[in-house]
Amino acid sequence: MGKVSSGIDAAAWLREHGLRATHGRIAIVRYLDASRVPLTLADIHAKVRAAGCDFATVFRFISILEEKDLVERVAWIDGTTRHEIRARDGHHHHHHYLICRTCQKVEPIDQCVVEQVENRIAKERGYAALSHSLQLSGVCPQCQLTGKPKAKGKKRLPSR
């Protein structure tokens, strides 16, 4: 998981949204903000447990962030539920992801080919506030070169 070069000021961001800025909450927000891919609750807990956050605390705080529309829940291609921080420019848009079925490497895709279709469907059917996510899976070039066996069928990917 890559890091974002200039992260948000987590304490100020929490206070701006009416939330207490505890050490654990700051750690969770920083980790979510720095991640290029959506994270499972287990991923988040593993990273912030040193800041004094038990799993229940992570679960409760992520639920609060979801209720305030600050974090988006993402149904991942492997059946897990992941979470990502919403865009801070007011326009929410999931990243799109390319996932290797062999090594589970995740690469964000920056282009959005679905947004135009989404807008057309919303207009035609009268929907508002549509959102989407897109995850494509395949075998990455490195795994093709090393000749690793290709995953067959639906395989549960690890949480990382």
Short mmCIF file of N, CA and C in Angstrom, two decimals:
data_model
loop_
_atom_site.label_atom_id
_atom_site.label_comp_id
_atom_site.label_asym_id
_atom_site.label_seq_id
_atom_site.Cartn_x
_atom_site.Cartn_y
_atom_site.Cartn_z
N MET A 1 0.83 -1.17 0.00
CA MET A 1 0.00 0.00 0.00
C MET A 1 0.88 1.23 0.00
N GLY A 2 0.65 2.10 -0.95
CA GLY A 2 1.48 3.27 -1.08
C GLY A 2 1.01 4.40 -0.18
N LYS A 3 1.89 5.37 -0.02
CA LYS A 3 1.58 6.52 0.81
C LYS A 3 1.25 7.72 -0.07
N VAL A 4 0.35 8.55 0.43
CA VAL A 4 0.02 9.79 -0.23
C VAL A 4 1.04 10.82 0.24
N SER A 5 1.59 11.62 -0.68
CA SER A 5 2.68 12.51 -0.32
C SER A 5 2.30 13.56 0.72
N SER A 6 1.13 14.16 0.61
CA SER A 6 0.75 15.16 1.60
C SER A 6 -0.59 14.77 2.19
N GLY A 7 -0.56 14.24 3.39
CA GLY A 7 -1.77 13.78 4.05
C GLY A 7 -2.50 14.91 4.74
N ILE A 8 -3.69 14.60 5.18
CA ILE A 8 -4.48 15.60 5.90
C ILE A 8 -3.96 15.73 7.33
N ASP A 9 -4.29 16.84 7.95
CA ASP A 9 -4.02 17.03 9.37
C ASP A 9 -5.17 16.31 10.09
N ALA A 10 -4.92 15.09 10.54
CA ALA A 10 -5.97 14.22 11.07
C ALA A 10 -6.69 14.84 12.26
N ALA A 11 -5.96 15.46 13.17
CA ALA A 11 -6.59 16.05 14.36
C ALA A 11 -7.53 17.18 13.95
N ALA A 12 -7.08 18.04 13.06
CA ALA A 12 -7.92 19.16 12.61
C ALA A 12 -9.13 18.63 11.83
N TRP A 13 -8.91 17.60 11.01
CA TRP A 13 -9.98 17.01 10.21
C TRP A 13 -11.07 16.43 11.12
N LEU A 14 -10.65 15.74 12.18
CA LEU A 14 -11.61 15.18 13.13
C LEU A 14 -12.42 16.29 13.81
N ARG A 15 -11.72 17.30 14.31
CA ARG A 15 -12.42 18.40 14.99
C ARG A 15 -13.36 19.14 14.04
N GLU A 16 -12.93 19.32 12.80
CA GLU A 16 -13.75 19.98 11.78
C GLU A 16 -15.08 19.24 11.58
N HIS A 17 -15.06 17.94 11.79
CA HIS A 17 -16.27 17.13 11.62
C HIS A 17 -16.94 16.79 12.94
N GLY A 18 -16.58 17.53 13.99
CA GLY A 18 -17.26 17.38 15.28
C GLY A 18 -16.88 16.12 16.05
N LEU A 19 -15.69 15.59 15.80
CA LEU A 19 -15.24 14.36 16.47
C LEU A 19 -14.04 14.65 17.36
N ARG A 20 -13.99 13.93 18.48
CA ARG A 20 -12.83 14.06 19.38
C ARG A 20 -11.59 13.52 18.69
N ALA A 21 -10.47 14.19 18.90
CA ALA A 21 -9.21 13.81 18.26
C ALA A 21 -8.34 13.05 19.26
N THR A 22 -8.66 11.78 19.49
CA THR A 22 -7.85 10.95 20.38
C THR A 22 -6.67 10.38 19.59
N HIS A 23 -5.68 9.85 20.29
CA HIS A 23 -4.51 9.26 19.61
C HIS A 23 -4.94 8.14 18.66
N GLY A 24 -5.83 7.29 19.12
CA GLY A 24 -6.29 6.18 18.29
C GLY A 24 -7.03 6.64 17.05
N ARG A 25 -7.92 7.61 17.21
CA ARG A 25 -8.68 8.12 16.07
C ARG A 25 -7.76 8.80 15.06
N ILE A 26 -6.80 9.55 15.57
CA ILE A 26 -5.83 10.21 14.68
C ILE A 26 -5.06 9.15 13.89
N ALA A 27 -4.64 8.09 14.57
CA ALA A 27 -3.91 7.01 13.89
C ALA A 27 -4.76 6.35 12.80
N ILE A 28 -6.03 6.11 13.09
CA ILE A 28 -6.94 5.49 12.11
C ILE A 28 -7.11 6.39 10.89
N VAL A 29 -7.37 7.67 11.12
CA VAL A 29 -7.58 8.60 10.01
C VAL A 29 -6.31 8.72 9.17
N ARG A 30 -5.15 8.80 9.81
CA ARG A 30 -3.89 8.89 9.06
C ARG A 30 -3.68 7.66 8.19
N TYR A 31 -3.96 6.49 8.74
CA TYR A 31 -3.77 5.26 7.99
C TYR A 31 -4.74 5.17 6.81
N LEU A 32 -6.00 5.51 7.03
CA LEU A 32 -6.97 5.52 5.94
C LEU A 32 -6.57 6.52 4.85
N ASP A 33 -6.13 7.69 5.27
CA ASP A 33 -5.76 8.73 4.32
C ASP A 33 -4.53 8.35 3.50
N ALA A 34 -3.59 7.64 4.13
CA ALA A 34 -2.34 7.28 3.44
C ALA A 34 -2.50 6.09 2.50
N SER A 35 -3.53 5.30 2.69
CA SER A 35 -3.68 4.08 1.90
C SER A 35 -4.21 4.38 0.50
N ARG A 36 -3.62 3.74 -0.49
CA ARG A 36 -4.08 3.89 -1.88
C ARG A 36 -5.20 2.91 -2.19
N VAL A 37 -5.49 1.99 -1.29
CA VAL A 37 -6.53 0.98 -1.52
C VAL A 37 -7.44 0.91 -0.30
N PRO A 38 -8.68 0.49 -0.48
CA PRO A 38 -9.57 0.32 0.66
C PRO A 38 -9.03 -0.74 1.62
N LEU A 39 -9.31 -0.58 2.91
CA LEU A 39 -8.75 -1.43 3.96
C LEU A 39 -9.83 -2.19 4.71
N THR A 40 -9.51 -3.41 5.11
CA THR A 40 -10.42 -4.16 5.98
C THR A 40 -10.26 -3.62 7.40
N LEU A 41 -11.24 -3.93 8.25
CA LEU A 41 -11.12 -3.56 9.66
C LEU A 41 -9.89 -4.22 10.27
N ALA A 42 -9.59 -5.46 9.86
CA ALA A 42 -8.41 -6.17 10.38
C ALA A 42 -7.13 -5.46 9.96
N ASP A 43 -7.07 -4.96 8.71
CA ASP A 43 -5.90 -4.19 8.26
C ASP A 43 -5.69 -2.98 9.16
N ILE A 44 -6.78 -2.25 9.38
CA ILE A 44 -6.71 -1.03 10.17
C ILE A 44 -6.28 -1.36 11.60
N HIS A 45 -6.91 -2.37 12.19
CA HIS A 45 -6.59 -2.75 13.57
C HIS A 45 -5.12 -3.15 13.69
N ALA A 46 -4.61 -3.94 12.75
CA ALA A 46 -3.21 -4.38 12.81
C ALA A 46 -2.26 -3.19 12.81
N LYS A 47 -2.61 -2.15 12.08
CA LYS A 47 -1.74 -0.98 11.97
C LYS A 47 -1.84 -0.06 13.19
N VAL A 48 -3.03 0.04 13.81
CA VAL A 48 -3.21 1.03 14.87
C VAL A 48 -3.29 0.45 16.28
N ARG A 49 -3.12 -0.84 16.40
CA ARG A 49 -3.23 -1.43 17.75
C ARG A 49 -2.16 -0.89 18.69
N ALA A 50 -1.00 -0.50 18.14
CA ALA A 50 0.06 0.08 18.97
C ALA A 50 -0.36 1.44 19.54
N ALA A 51 -1.33 2.10 18.91
CA ALA A 51 -1.83 3.39 19.41
C ALA A 51 -2.91 3.18 20.47
N GLY A 52 -3.10 1.94 20.90
CA GLY A 52 -4.05 1.65 21.96
C GLY A 52 -5.46 1.36 21.48
N CYS A 53 -5.62 1.02 20.21
CA CYS A 53 -6.94 0.73 19.67
C CYS A 53 -7.18 -0.76 19.62
N ASP A 54 -8.21 -1.22 20.34
CA ASP A 54 -8.60 -2.62 20.19
C ASP A 54 -9.54 -2.72 18.99
N PHE A 55 -9.89 -3.93 18.60
CA PHE A 55 -10.70 -4.14 17.40
C PHE A 55 -12.08 -3.48 17.55
N ALA A 56 -12.66 -3.56 18.74
CA ALA A 56 -13.98 -2.96 18.97
C ALA A 56 -13.94 -1.45 18.75
N THR A 57 -12.86 -0.81 19.18
CA THR A 57 -12.70 0.63 19.00
C THR A 57 -12.62 0.97 17.51
N VAL A 58 -11.84 0.20 16.76
CA VAL A 58 -11.73 0.41 15.32
C VAL A 58 -13.11 0.26 14.68
N PHE A 59 -13.81 -0.81 15.02
CA PHE A 59 -15.14 -1.07 14.46
C PHE A 59 -16.09 0.09 14.75
N ARG A 60 -16.15 0.51 16.00
CA ARG A 60 -17.07 1.60 16.39
C ARG A 60 -16.72 2.90 15.68
N PHE A 61 -15.43 3.22 15.62
CA PHE A 61 -15.03 4.49 15.01
C PHE A 61 -15.27 4.50 13.50
N ILE A 62 -15.00 3.39 12.83
CA ILE A 62 -15.27 3.31 11.39
C ILE A 62 -16.77 3.45 11.16
N SER A 63 -17.59 2.86 12.03
CA SER A 63 -19.05 3.01 11.91
C SER A 63 -19.47 4.47 12.04
N ILE A 64 -18.85 5.19 12.97
CA ILE A 64 -19.14 6.62 13.14
C ILE A 64 -18.76 7.39 11.88
N LEU A 65 -17.58 7.08 11.33
CA LEU A 65 -17.12 7.77 10.11
C LEU A 65 -18.05 7.48 8.93
N GLU A 66 -18.57 6.26 8.87
CA GLU A 66 -19.53 5.91 7.81
C GLU A 66 -20.83 6.69 7.98
N GLU A 67 -21.32 6.77 9.22
CA GLU A 67 -22.57 7.51 9.50
C GLU A 67 -22.44 8.97 9.11
N LYS A 68 -21.25 9.52 9.26
CA LYS A 68 -21.02 10.93 8.92
C LYS A 68 -20.61 11.10 7.45
N ASP A 69 -20.66 10.02 6.67
CA ASP A 69 -20.27 10.04 5.25
C ASP A 69 -18.83 10.51 5.03
N LEU A 70 -17.96 10.16 5.96
CA LEU A 70 -16.54 10.51 5.84
C LEU A 70 -15.73 9.33 5.32
N VAL A 71 -16.27 8.14 5.50
CA VAL A 71 -15.64 6.91 5.04
C VAL A 71 -16.68 6.13 4.25
N GLU A 72 -16.25 5.51 3.18
CA GLU A 72 -17.13 4.72 2.32
C GLU A 72 -16.84 3.24 2.51
N ARG A 73 -17.88 2.45 2.62
CA ARG A 73 -17.76 1.00 2.69
C ARG A 73 -17.70 0.47 1.26
N VAL A 74 -16.75 -0.42 1.00
CA VAL A 74 -16.56 -0.98 -0.35
C VAL A 74 -16.68 -2.49 -0.28
N ALA A 75 -17.58 -3.06 -1.08
CA ALA A 75 -17.68 -4.52 -1.19
C ALA A 75 -16.57 -4.95 -2.15
N TRP A 76 -15.59 -5.67 -1.63
CA TRP A 76 -14.41 -6.04 -2.42
C TRP A 76 -14.69 -7.29 -3.24
N ILE A 77 -13.95 -7.46 -4.30
CA ILE A 77 -14.15 -8.55 -5.25
C ILE A 77 -14.05 -9.94 -4.60
N ASP A 78 -13.31 -10.03 -3.49
CA ASP A 78 -13.14 -11.32 -2.81
C ASP A 78 -14.20 -11.58 -1.75
N GLY A 79 -15.18 -10.68 -1.65
CA GLY A 79 -16.26 -10.86 -0.68
C GLY A 79 -16.03 -10.15 0.64
N THR A 80 -14.85 -9.58 0.85
CA THR A 80 -14.60 -8.85 2.09
C THR A 80 -15.20 -7.45 1.99
N THR A 81 -15.34 -6.83 3.14
CA THR A 81 -15.79 -5.44 3.20
C THR A 81 -14.58 -4.60 3.56
N ARG A 82 -14.38 -3.55 2.82
CA ARG A 82 -13.25 -2.65 3.04
C ARG A 82 -13.76 -1.22 3.19
N HIS A 83 -12.87 -0.36 3.61
CA HIS A 83 -13.25 1.03 3.87
C HIS A 83 -12.20 1.96 3.29
N GLU A 84 -12.69 3.08 2.72
CA GLU A 84 -11.78 4.10 2.21
C GLU A 84 -12.32 5.46 2.58
N ILE A 85 -11.40 6.39 2.78
CA ILE A 85 -11.79 7.74 3.12
C ILE A 85 -12.39 8.38 1.87
N ARG A 86 -13.43 9.18 2.06
CA ARG A 86 -14.08 9.85 0.93
C ARG A 86 -13.19 10.99 0.43
N ALA A 87 -13.39 11.33 -0.82
CA ALA A 87 -12.67 12.46 -1.41
C ALA A 87 -12.97 13.70 -0.60
N ARG A 88 -11.97 14.52 -0.41
CA ARG A 88 -12.15 15.72 0.39
C ARG A 88 -12.57 16.94 -0.43
N ASP A 89 -12.73 16.79 -1.74
CA ASP A 89 -13.12 17.93 -2.58
C ASP A 89 -14.63 18.04 -2.74
N GLY A 90 -15.38 17.23 -1.97
CA GLY A 90 -16.83 17.29 -2.04
C GLY A 90 -17.42 16.36 -3.08
N HIS A 91 -16.63 15.90 -4.00
CA HIS A 91 -17.11 14.98 -5.04
C HIS A 91 -16.61 13.59 -4.71
N HIS A 92 -17.53 12.71 -4.39
CA HIS A 92 -17.12 11.36 -4.02
C HIS A 92 -16.95 10.52 -5.27
N HIS A 93 -15.86 9.81 -5.32
CA HIS A 93 -15.66 8.86 -6.40
C HIS A 93 -14.72 7.78 -5.93
N HIS A 94 -15.19 6.56 -6.00
CA HIS A 94 -14.29 5.45 -5.68
C HIS A 94 -13.17 5.42 -6.69
N HIS A 95 -12.04 4.99 -6.23
CA HIS A 95 -11.00 4.64 -7.18
C HIS A 95 -11.42 3.33 -7.82
N HIS A 96 -10.82 3.02 -8.89
CA HIS A 96 -11.02 1.73 -9.51
C HIS A 96 -9.73 0.94 -9.31
N TYR A 97 -9.85 -0.38 -9.25
CA TYR A 97 -8.70 -1.19 -8.88
C TYR A 97 -8.52 -2.37 -9.82
N LEU A 98 -7.25 -2.70 -10.07
CA LEU A 98 -6.86 -3.87 -10.81
C LEU A 98 -6.17 -4.79 -9.82
N ILE A 99 -6.67 -6.02 -9.68
CA ILE A 99 -6.19 -6.93 -8.63
C ILE A 99 -5.64 -8.19 -9.29
N CYS A 100 -4.41 -8.57 -8.93
CA CYS A 100 -3.83 -9.80 -9.45
C CYS A 100 -4.41 -10.99 -8.69
N ARG A 101 -4.96 -11.95 -9.43
CA ARG A 101 -5.54 -13.13 -8.80
C ARG A 101 -4.47 -14.06 -8.24
N THR A 102 -3.23 -13.90 -8.65
CA THR A 102 -2.18 -14.80 -8.19
C THR A 102 -1.47 -14.25 -6.95
N CYS A 103 -0.94 -13.02 -7.03
CA CYS A 103 -0.17 -12.47 -5.90
C CYS A 103 -0.97 -11.48 -5.07
N GLN A 104 -2.21 -11.15 -5.49
CA GLN A 104 -3.12 -10.23 -4.81
C GLN A 104 -2.65 -8.78 -4.79
N LYS A 105 -1.67 -8.43 -5.65
CA LYS A 105 -1.25 -7.03 -5.76
C LYS A 105 -2.45 -6.21 -6.21
N VAL A 106 -2.61 -5.02 -5.64
CA VAL A 106 -3.71 -4.13 -5.99
C VAL A 106 -3.13 -2.86 -6.57
N GLU A 107 -3.62 -2.49 -7.75
CA GLU A 107 -3.18 -1.26 -8.41
C GLU A 107 -4.38 -0.36 -8.64
N PRO A 108 -4.35 0.87 -8.13
CA PRO A 108 -5.44 1.79 -8.44
C PRO A 108 -5.43 2.15 -9.93
N ILE A 109 -6.61 2.31 -10.50
CA ILE A 109 -6.77 2.76 -11.89
C ILE A 109 -7.33 4.17 -11.81
N ASP A 110 -6.66 5.11 -12.44
CA ASP A 110 -7.07 6.50 -12.31
C ASP A 110 -8.19 6.93 -13.26
N GLN A 111 -8.32 6.26 -14.40
CA GLN A 111 -9.36 6.65 -15.34
C GLN A 111 -10.71 6.10 -14.92
N CYS A 112 -11.76 6.83 -15.25
CA CYS A 112 -13.11 6.35 -14.96
C CYS A 112 -13.91 6.29 -16.25
N VAL A 113 -14.19 5.09 -16.70
CA VAL A 113 -15.01 4.91 -17.89
C VAL A 113 -16.48 4.73 -17.53
N VAL A 114 -16.77 4.55 -16.27
CA VAL A 114 -18.12 4.25 -15.82
C VAL A 114 -18.91 5.53 -15.51
N GLU A 115 -18.24 6.61 -15.18
CA GLU A 115 -18.91 7.81 -14.71
C GLU A 115 -19.93 8.36 -15.72
N GLN A 116 -19.58 8.37 -17.01
CA GLN A 116 -20.52 8.86 -18.03
C GLN A 116 -21.77 7.98 -18.09
N VAL A 117 -21.57 6.67 -18.02
CA VAL A 117 -22.70 5.74 -18.04
C VAL A 117 -23.55 5.95 -16.79
N GLU A 118 -22.89 6.09 -15.65
CA GLU A 118 -23.60 6.32 -14.39
C GLU A 118 -24.46 7.58 -14.48
N ASN A 119 -23.90 8.66 -15.02
CA ASN A 119 -24.65 9.92 -15.14
C ASN A 119 -25.84 9.77 -16.07
N ARG A 120 -25.67 9.05 -17.17
CA ARG A 120 -26.76 8.84 -18.12
C ARG A 120 -27.89 8.02 -17.47
N ILE A 121 -27.53 6.96 -16.77
CA ILE A 121 -28.53 6.11 -16.11
C ILE A 121 -29.27 6.91 -15.04
N ALA A 122 -28.53 7.70 -14.27
CA ALA A 122 -29.17 8.52 -13.23
C ALA A 122 -30.18 9.48 -13.84
N LYS A 123 -29.79 10.11 -14.94
CA LYS A 123 -30.69 11.07 -15.60
C LYS A 123 -31.91 10.36 -16.19
N GLU A 124 -31.69 9.24 -16.87
CA GLU A 124 -32.79 8.50 -17.50
C GLU A 124 -33.79 7.97 -16.49
N ARG A 125 -33.30 7.54 -15.33
CA ARG A 125 -34.18 6.88 -14.37
C ARG A 125 -34.54 7.75 -13.17
N GLY A 126 -34.02 8.96 -13.14
CA GLY A 126 -34.38 9.89 -12.09
C GLY A 126 -33.68 9.66 -10.76
N TYR A 127 -32.57 8.95 -10.76
CA TYR A 127 -31.84 8.70 -9.51
C TYR A 127 -30.91 9.86 -9.20
N ALA A 128 -30.64 10.04 -7.91
CA ALA A 128 -29.70 11.06 -7.46
C ALA A 128 -28.63 10.39 -6.61
N ALA A 129 -27.48 11.02 -6.53
CA ALA A 129 -26.38 10.58 -5.66
C ALA A 129 -25.94 9.15 -5.93
N LEU A 130 -25.89 8.75 -7.20
CA LEU A 130 -25.38 7.42 -7.52
C LEU A 130 -23.88 7.37 -7.26
N SER A 131 -23.41 6.21 -6.91
CA SER A 131 -21.96 6.00 -6.79
C SER A 131 -21.67 4.61 -7.31
N HIS A 132 -20.40 4.34 -7.54
CA HIS A 132 -20.01 3.03 -8.05
C HIS A 132 -18.58 2.72 -7.63
N SER A 133 -18.23 1.48 -7.78
CA SER A 133 -16.84 1.07 -7.63
C SER A 133 -16.59 0.02 -8.69
N LEU A 134 -15.35 -0.14 -9.07
CA LEU A 134 -14.99 -1.07 -10.12
C LEU A 134 -13.72 -1.78 -9.73
N GLN A 135 -13.76 -3.10 -9.76
CA GLN A 135 -12.59 -3.91 -9.47
C GLN A 135 -12.44 -4.94 -10.57
N LEU A 136 -11.31 -4.94 -11.21
CA LEU A 136 -11.00 -5.90 -12.26
C LEU A 136 -9.94 -6.84 -11.72
N SER A 137 -10.05 -8.12 -12.05
CA SER A 137 -9.02 -9.05 -11.59
C SER A 137 -8.42 -9.76 -12.79
N GLY A 138 -7.14 -10.08 -12.68
CA GLY A 138 -6.41 -10.77 -13.73
C GLY A 138 -5.10 -11.28 -13.16
N VAL A 139 -4.14 -11.58 -14.01
CA VAL A 139 -2.82 -12.04 -13.58
C VAL A 139 -1.82 -10.98 -14.02
N CYS A 140 -1.08 -10.42 -13.07
CA CYS A 140 -0.15 -9.33 -13.35
C CYS A 140 1.04 -9.82 -14.19
N PRO A 141 1.74 -8.89 -14.85
CA PRO A 141 2.88 -9.27 -15.68
C PRO A 141 3.96 -10.06 -14.92
N GLN A 142 4.24 -9.66 -13.67
CA GLN A 142 5.27 -10.36 -12.89
C GLN A 142 4.89 -11.82 -12.64
N CYS A 143 3.64 -12.07 -12.29
CA CYS A 143 3.19 -13.45 -12.06
C CYS A 143 3.19 -14.25 -13.36
N GLN A 144 2.90 -13.60 -14.46
CA GLN A 144 2.95 -14.29 -15.75
C GLN A 144 4.39 -14.73 -16.07
N LEU A 145 5.36 -13.86 -15.76
CA LEU A 145 6.76 -14.17 -16.03
C LEU A 145 7.30 -15.28 -15.13
N THR A 146 6.88 -15.28 -13.87
CA THR A 146 7.40 -16.28 -12.93
C THR A 146 6.69 -17.61 -13.05
N GLY A 147 5.62 -17.64 -13.84
CA GLY A 147 4.90 -18.90 -14.06
C GLY A 147 4.15 -19.41 -12.86
N LYS A 148 3.80 -18.51 -11.94
CA LYS A 148 3.01 -18.93 -10.78
C LYS A 148 1.68 -19.46 -11.27
N PRO A 149 1.14 -20.47 -10.60
CA PRO A 149 -0.16 -20.99 -11.05
C PRO A 149 -1.23 -19.93 -10.96
N LYS A 150 -2.07 -19.88 -11.97
CA LYS A 150 -3.17 -18.92 -11.99
C LYS A 150 -4.30 -19.43 -11.11
N ALA A 151 -4.87 -18.53 -10.34
CA ALA A 151 -5.99 -18.90 -9.47
C ALA A 151 -7.18 -19.27 -10.33
N LYS A 152 -7.86 -20.30 -9.97
CA LYS A 152 -9.04 -20.72 -10.72
C LYS A 152 -10.29 -20.43 -9.91
N GLY A 153 -11.32 -20.03 -10.59
CA GLY A 153 -12.59 -19.78 -9.92
C GLY A 153 -12.51 -18.65 -8.94
N LYS A 154 -13.43 -18.62 -8.04
CA LYS A 154 -13.51 -17.55 -7.05
C LYS A 154 -12.67 -17.93 -5.85
N LYS A 155 -11.61 -17.18 -5.63
CA LYS A 155 -10.70 -17.45 -4.52
C LYS A 155 -10.73 -16.26 -3.58
N ARG A 156 -10.79 -16.53 -2.31
CA ARG A 156 -10.77 -15.44 -1.32
C ARG A 156 -9.36 -14.90 -1.24
N LEU A 157 -9.23 -13.61 -1.48
CA LEU A 157 -7.93 -12.97 -1.40
C LEU A 157 -7.63 -12.63 0.05
N PRO A 158 -6.36 -12.60 0.41
CA PRO A 158 -6.02 -12.16 1.78
C PRO A 158 -6.47 -10.73 1.99
N SER A 159 -6.58 -10.30 3.23
CA SER A 159 -7.09 -8.97 3.54
C SER A 159 -6.10 -7.88 3.20
N ARG A 160 -4.92 -8.19 2.80
CA ARG A 160 -3.93 -7.17 2.42
C ARG A 160 -3.63 -7.24 0.97
#
